[in-house]
Tab-separated table of C-alpha atoms and ligand atoms in Angstrom:
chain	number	residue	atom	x	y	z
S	106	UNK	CA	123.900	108.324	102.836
S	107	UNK	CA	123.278	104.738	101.347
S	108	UNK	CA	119.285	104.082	101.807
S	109	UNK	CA	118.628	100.191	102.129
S	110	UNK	CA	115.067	98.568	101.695
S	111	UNK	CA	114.529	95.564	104.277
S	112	UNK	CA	111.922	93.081	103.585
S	113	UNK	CA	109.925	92.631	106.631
S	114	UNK	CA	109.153	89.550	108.482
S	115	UNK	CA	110.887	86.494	108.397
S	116	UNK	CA	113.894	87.657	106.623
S	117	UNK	CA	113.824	91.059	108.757
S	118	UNK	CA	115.652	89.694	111.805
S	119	UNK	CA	118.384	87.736	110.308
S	120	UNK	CA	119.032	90.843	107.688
S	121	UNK	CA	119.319	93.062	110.865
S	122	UNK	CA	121.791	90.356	112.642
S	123	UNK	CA	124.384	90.329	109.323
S	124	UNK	CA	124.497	93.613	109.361
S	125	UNK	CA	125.165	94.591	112.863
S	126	UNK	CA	128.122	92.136	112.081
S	127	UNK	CA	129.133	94.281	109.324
S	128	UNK	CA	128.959	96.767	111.890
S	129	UNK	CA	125.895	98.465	110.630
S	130	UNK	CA	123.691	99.054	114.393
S	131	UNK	CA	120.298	100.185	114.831
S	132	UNK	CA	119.547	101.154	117.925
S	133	UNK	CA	117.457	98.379	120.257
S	134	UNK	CA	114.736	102.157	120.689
S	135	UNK	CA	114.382	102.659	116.837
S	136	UNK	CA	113.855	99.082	116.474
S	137	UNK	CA	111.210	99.038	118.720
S	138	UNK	CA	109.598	102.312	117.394
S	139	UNK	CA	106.746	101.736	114.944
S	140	UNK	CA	108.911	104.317	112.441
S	141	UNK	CA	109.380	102.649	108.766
S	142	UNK	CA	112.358	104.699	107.935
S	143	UNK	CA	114.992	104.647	110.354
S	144	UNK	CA	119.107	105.388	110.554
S	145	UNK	CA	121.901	103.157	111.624
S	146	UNK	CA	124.207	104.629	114.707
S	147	UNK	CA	126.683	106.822	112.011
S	148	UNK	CA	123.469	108.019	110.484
S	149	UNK	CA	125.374	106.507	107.225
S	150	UNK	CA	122.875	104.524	106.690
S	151	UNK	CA	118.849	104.936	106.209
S	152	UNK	CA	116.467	102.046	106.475
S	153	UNK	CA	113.346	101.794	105.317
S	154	UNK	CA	111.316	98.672	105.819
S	155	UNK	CA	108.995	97.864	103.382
S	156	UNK	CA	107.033	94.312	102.500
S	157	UNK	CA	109.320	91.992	101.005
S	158	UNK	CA	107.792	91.749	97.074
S	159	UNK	CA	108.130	95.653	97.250
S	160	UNK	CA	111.847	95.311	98.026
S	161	UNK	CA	112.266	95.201	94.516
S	162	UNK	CA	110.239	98.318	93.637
S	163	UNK	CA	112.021	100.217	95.592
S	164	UNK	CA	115.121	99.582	94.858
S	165	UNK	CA	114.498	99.408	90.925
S	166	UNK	CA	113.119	102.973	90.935
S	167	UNK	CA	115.969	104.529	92.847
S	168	UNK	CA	114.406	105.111	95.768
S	169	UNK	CA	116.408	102.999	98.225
S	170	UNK	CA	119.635	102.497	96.856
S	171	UNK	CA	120.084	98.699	97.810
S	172	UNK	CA	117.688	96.207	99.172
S	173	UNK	CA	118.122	93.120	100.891
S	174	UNK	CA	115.408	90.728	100.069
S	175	UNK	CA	114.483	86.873	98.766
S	176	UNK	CA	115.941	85.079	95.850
S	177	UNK	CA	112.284	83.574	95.513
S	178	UNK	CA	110.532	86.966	95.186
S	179	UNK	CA	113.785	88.429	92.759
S	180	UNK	CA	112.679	85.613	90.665
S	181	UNK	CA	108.795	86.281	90.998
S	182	UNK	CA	109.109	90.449	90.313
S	183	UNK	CA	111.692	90.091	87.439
S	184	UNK	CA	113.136	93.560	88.147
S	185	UNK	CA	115.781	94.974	86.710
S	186	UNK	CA	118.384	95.002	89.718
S	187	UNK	CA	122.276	93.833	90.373
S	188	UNK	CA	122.518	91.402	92.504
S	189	UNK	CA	126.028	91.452	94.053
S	190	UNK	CA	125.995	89.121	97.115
S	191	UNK	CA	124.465	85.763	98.132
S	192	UNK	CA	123.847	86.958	101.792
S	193	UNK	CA	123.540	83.416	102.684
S	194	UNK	CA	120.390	83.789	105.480
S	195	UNK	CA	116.939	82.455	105.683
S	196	UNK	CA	117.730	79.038	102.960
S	197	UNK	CA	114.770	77.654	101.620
S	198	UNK	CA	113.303	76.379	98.521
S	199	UNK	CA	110.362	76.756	96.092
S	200	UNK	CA	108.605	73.736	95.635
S	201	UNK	CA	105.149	72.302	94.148
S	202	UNK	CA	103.390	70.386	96.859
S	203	UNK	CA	100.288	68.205	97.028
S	204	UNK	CA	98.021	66.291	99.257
S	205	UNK	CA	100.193	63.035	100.569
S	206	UNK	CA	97.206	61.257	99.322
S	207	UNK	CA	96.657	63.036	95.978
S	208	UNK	CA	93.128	63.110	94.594
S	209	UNK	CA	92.110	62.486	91.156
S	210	UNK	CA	92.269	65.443	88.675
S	211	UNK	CA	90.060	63.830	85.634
S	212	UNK	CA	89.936	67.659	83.890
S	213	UNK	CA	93.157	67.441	82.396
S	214	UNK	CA	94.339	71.149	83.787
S	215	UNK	CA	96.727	70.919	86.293
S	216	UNK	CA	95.206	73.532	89.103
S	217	UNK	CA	98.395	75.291	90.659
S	218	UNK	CA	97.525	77.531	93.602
S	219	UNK	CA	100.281	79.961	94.172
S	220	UNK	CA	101.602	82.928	95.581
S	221	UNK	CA	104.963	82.942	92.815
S	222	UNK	CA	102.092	82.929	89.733
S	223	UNK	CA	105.553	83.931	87.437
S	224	UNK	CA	108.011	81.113	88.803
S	225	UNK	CA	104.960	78.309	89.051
S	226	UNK	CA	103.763	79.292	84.955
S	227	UNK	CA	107.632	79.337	83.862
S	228	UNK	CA	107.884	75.738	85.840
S	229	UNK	CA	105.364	74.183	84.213
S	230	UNK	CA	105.254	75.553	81.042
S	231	UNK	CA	109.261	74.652	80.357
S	232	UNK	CA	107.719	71.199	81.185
S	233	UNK	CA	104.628	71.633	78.852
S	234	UNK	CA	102.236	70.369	81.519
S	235	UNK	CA	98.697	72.956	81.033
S	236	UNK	CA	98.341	74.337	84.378
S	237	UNK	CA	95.822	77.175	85.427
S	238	UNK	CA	97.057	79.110	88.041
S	239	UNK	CA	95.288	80.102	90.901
S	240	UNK	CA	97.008	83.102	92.340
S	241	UNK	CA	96.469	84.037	96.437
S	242	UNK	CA	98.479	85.935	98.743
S	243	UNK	CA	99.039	83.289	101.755
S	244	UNK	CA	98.026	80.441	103.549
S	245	UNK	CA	98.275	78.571	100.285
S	246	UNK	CA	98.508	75.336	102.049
S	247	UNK	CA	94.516	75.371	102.357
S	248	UNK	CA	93.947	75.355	98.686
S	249	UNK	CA	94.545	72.092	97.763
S	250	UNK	CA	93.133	70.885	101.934
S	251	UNK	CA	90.010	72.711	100.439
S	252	UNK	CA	89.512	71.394	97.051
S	253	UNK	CA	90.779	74.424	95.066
S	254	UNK	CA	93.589	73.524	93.496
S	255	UNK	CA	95.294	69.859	92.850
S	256	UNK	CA	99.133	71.362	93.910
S	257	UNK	CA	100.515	74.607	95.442
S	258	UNK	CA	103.755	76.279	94.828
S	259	UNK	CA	105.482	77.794	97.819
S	260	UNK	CA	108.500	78.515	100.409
S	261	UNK	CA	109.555	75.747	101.777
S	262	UNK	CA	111.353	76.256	104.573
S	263	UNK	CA	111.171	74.118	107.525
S	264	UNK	CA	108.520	71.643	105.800
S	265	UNK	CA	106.199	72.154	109.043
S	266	UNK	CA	103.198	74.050	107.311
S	267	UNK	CA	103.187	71.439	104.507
S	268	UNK	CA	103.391	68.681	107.155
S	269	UNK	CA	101.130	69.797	109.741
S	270	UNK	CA	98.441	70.693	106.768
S	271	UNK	CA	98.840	67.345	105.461
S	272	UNK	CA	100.894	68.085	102.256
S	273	UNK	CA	104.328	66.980	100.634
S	274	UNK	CA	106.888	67.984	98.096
S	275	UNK	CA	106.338	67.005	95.043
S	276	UNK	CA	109.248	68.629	93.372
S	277	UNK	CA	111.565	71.310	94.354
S	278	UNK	CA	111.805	74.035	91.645
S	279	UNK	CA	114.586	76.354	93.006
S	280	UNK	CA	116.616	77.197	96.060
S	281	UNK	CA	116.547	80.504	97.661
S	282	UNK	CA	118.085	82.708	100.121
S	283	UNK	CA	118.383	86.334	101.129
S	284	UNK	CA	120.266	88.625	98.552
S	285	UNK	CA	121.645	92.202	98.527
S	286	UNK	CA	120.511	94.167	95.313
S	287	UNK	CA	121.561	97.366	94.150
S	288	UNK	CA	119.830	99.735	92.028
S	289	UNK	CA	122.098	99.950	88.450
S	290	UNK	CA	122.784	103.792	88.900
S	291	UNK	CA	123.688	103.722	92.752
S	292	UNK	CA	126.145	101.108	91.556
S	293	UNK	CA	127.900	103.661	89.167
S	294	UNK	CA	126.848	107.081	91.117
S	295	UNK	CA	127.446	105.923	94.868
S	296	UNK	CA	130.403	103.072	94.216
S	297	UNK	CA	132.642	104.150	96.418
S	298	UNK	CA	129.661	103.755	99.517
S	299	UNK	CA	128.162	100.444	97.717
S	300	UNK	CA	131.548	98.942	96.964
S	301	UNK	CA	132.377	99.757	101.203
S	302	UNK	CA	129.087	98.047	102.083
S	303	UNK	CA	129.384	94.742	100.012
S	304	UNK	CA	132.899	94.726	101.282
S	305	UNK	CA	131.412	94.917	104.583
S	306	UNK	CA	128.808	91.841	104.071
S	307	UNK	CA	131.090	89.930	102.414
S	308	UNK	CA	132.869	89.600	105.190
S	309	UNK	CA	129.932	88.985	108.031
S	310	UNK	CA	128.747	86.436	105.556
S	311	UNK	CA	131.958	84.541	105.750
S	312	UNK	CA	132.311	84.897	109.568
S	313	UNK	CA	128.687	83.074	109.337
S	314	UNK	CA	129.659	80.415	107.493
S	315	UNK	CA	132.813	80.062	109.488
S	316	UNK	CA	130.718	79.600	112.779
S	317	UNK	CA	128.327	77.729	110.975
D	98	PRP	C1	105.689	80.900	104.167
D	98	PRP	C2	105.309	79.913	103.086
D	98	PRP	C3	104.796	78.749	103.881
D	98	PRP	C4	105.662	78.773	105.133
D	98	PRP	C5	106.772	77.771	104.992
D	98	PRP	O1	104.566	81.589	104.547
D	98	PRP	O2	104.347	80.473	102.217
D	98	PRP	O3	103.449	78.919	104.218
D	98	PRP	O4	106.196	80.082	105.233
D	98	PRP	O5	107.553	77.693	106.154
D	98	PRP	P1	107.889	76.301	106.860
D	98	PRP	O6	108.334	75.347	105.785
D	98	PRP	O7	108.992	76.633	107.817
D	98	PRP	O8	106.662	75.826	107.559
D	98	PRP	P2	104.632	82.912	105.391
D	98	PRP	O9	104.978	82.617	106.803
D	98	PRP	O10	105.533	83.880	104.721
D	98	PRP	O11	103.116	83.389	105.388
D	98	PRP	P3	101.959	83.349	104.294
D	98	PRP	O12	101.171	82.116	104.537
D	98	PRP	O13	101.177	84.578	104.566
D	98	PRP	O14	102.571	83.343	102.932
């Protein structure tokens, strides 16, 4: 059995919707259970869904096998992970944003409020530009609304929180969309069951972009 770590929320239902393509089911009863480790129809499969930046985590230590789970928070955790397929769902980018109006920052330190603390210091810092960074855990767009920081960097996905909280892009830093990772000794120890299920992606990922 090949255990797979989901990242839950936004990436959750589209994750769930590739694989049923691959012809990977949960049933509608499991889904709707309030279980955190569940089993596709074959009971080939185990799922366990976990927050998205513990994807990683998970799938680095061996516990779940593979993982399926944000280019933008691969980038953030740094783990040591394959990463065999571009699954292709939930595109969006990483971008600093600021007030439309930008205010005047006379202290020289760029104040960047962020939930990606690792992409937004590597950004900046390839660019030489002092930044301090402000680290939070959501709602970013408030920060610089609220006087706490001069720019954010976040998902952008739609562009409606920036919009609607009277922000822009500024700059987009990276692209992103939903990956499959495999822990480095499933690869070796399991390949005949990891090589079947990328097989099996591959192919619901083209049929996607055929439709699309
Ligand atoms: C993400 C991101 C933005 C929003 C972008 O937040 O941090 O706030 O989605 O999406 P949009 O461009 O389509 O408006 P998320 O919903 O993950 O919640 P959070 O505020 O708790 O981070």
């Amino acid at each position: 059995m090949l255990t797979i770590a989901l990242a839950k929320g936004r990436m959750q239902d589209a994750a769930l919707g590739l694989l049923k393509r691959a012809g990977i089911r949960v049933s509608d009863e499991a889904l709707a259970s309030r279980r955190l480790a569940i089993e596709d129809e074959s009971g080939r499969y185990r799922f366990i869904f976990v927050k998205p930046a513990d994807v990683p985590v998970y799938v680095e230590h061996g516990i779940a096998d593979c993982g399926v789970v944000g280019r933008d928070v691969l980038l953030e955790a740094g783990a040591d992970l394959l990463q065999p397929l571009d699954l292709g769902i939930n595109r969006c980018r990483i971008a600093v944003a600021a007030l439309s109006e930008a205010r005047k920052n006379d202290s020289g330190m760029l104040h960047v409020a962020t939930k990606y603390p690792r992409v937004a210091a590597a950004h900046f810092g390839a660019r030489g530009v002092p930044v301090e960074i402000i680290e939070l855990s959501g709602s970013v767009e408030l920060a610089p609304v609220l006087g706490l920081a001069d720019c954010i960097v976040d998902l952008v996905e739609t562009g409606r929180t920036l919009k609607e909280n009277g922000l822009a892009v500024v700059e987009t830093i990276t692209e992103s969309t939903g990956r499959l990772v495999v822990n480095r000794a499933s690869y070796q120890l399991k390949a005949a069951e990891v090589s079947e299920l990328i097989e099996k992606l591959s192919k619901a990922v083209a049929e996607e972009r055929a439709k699309a």
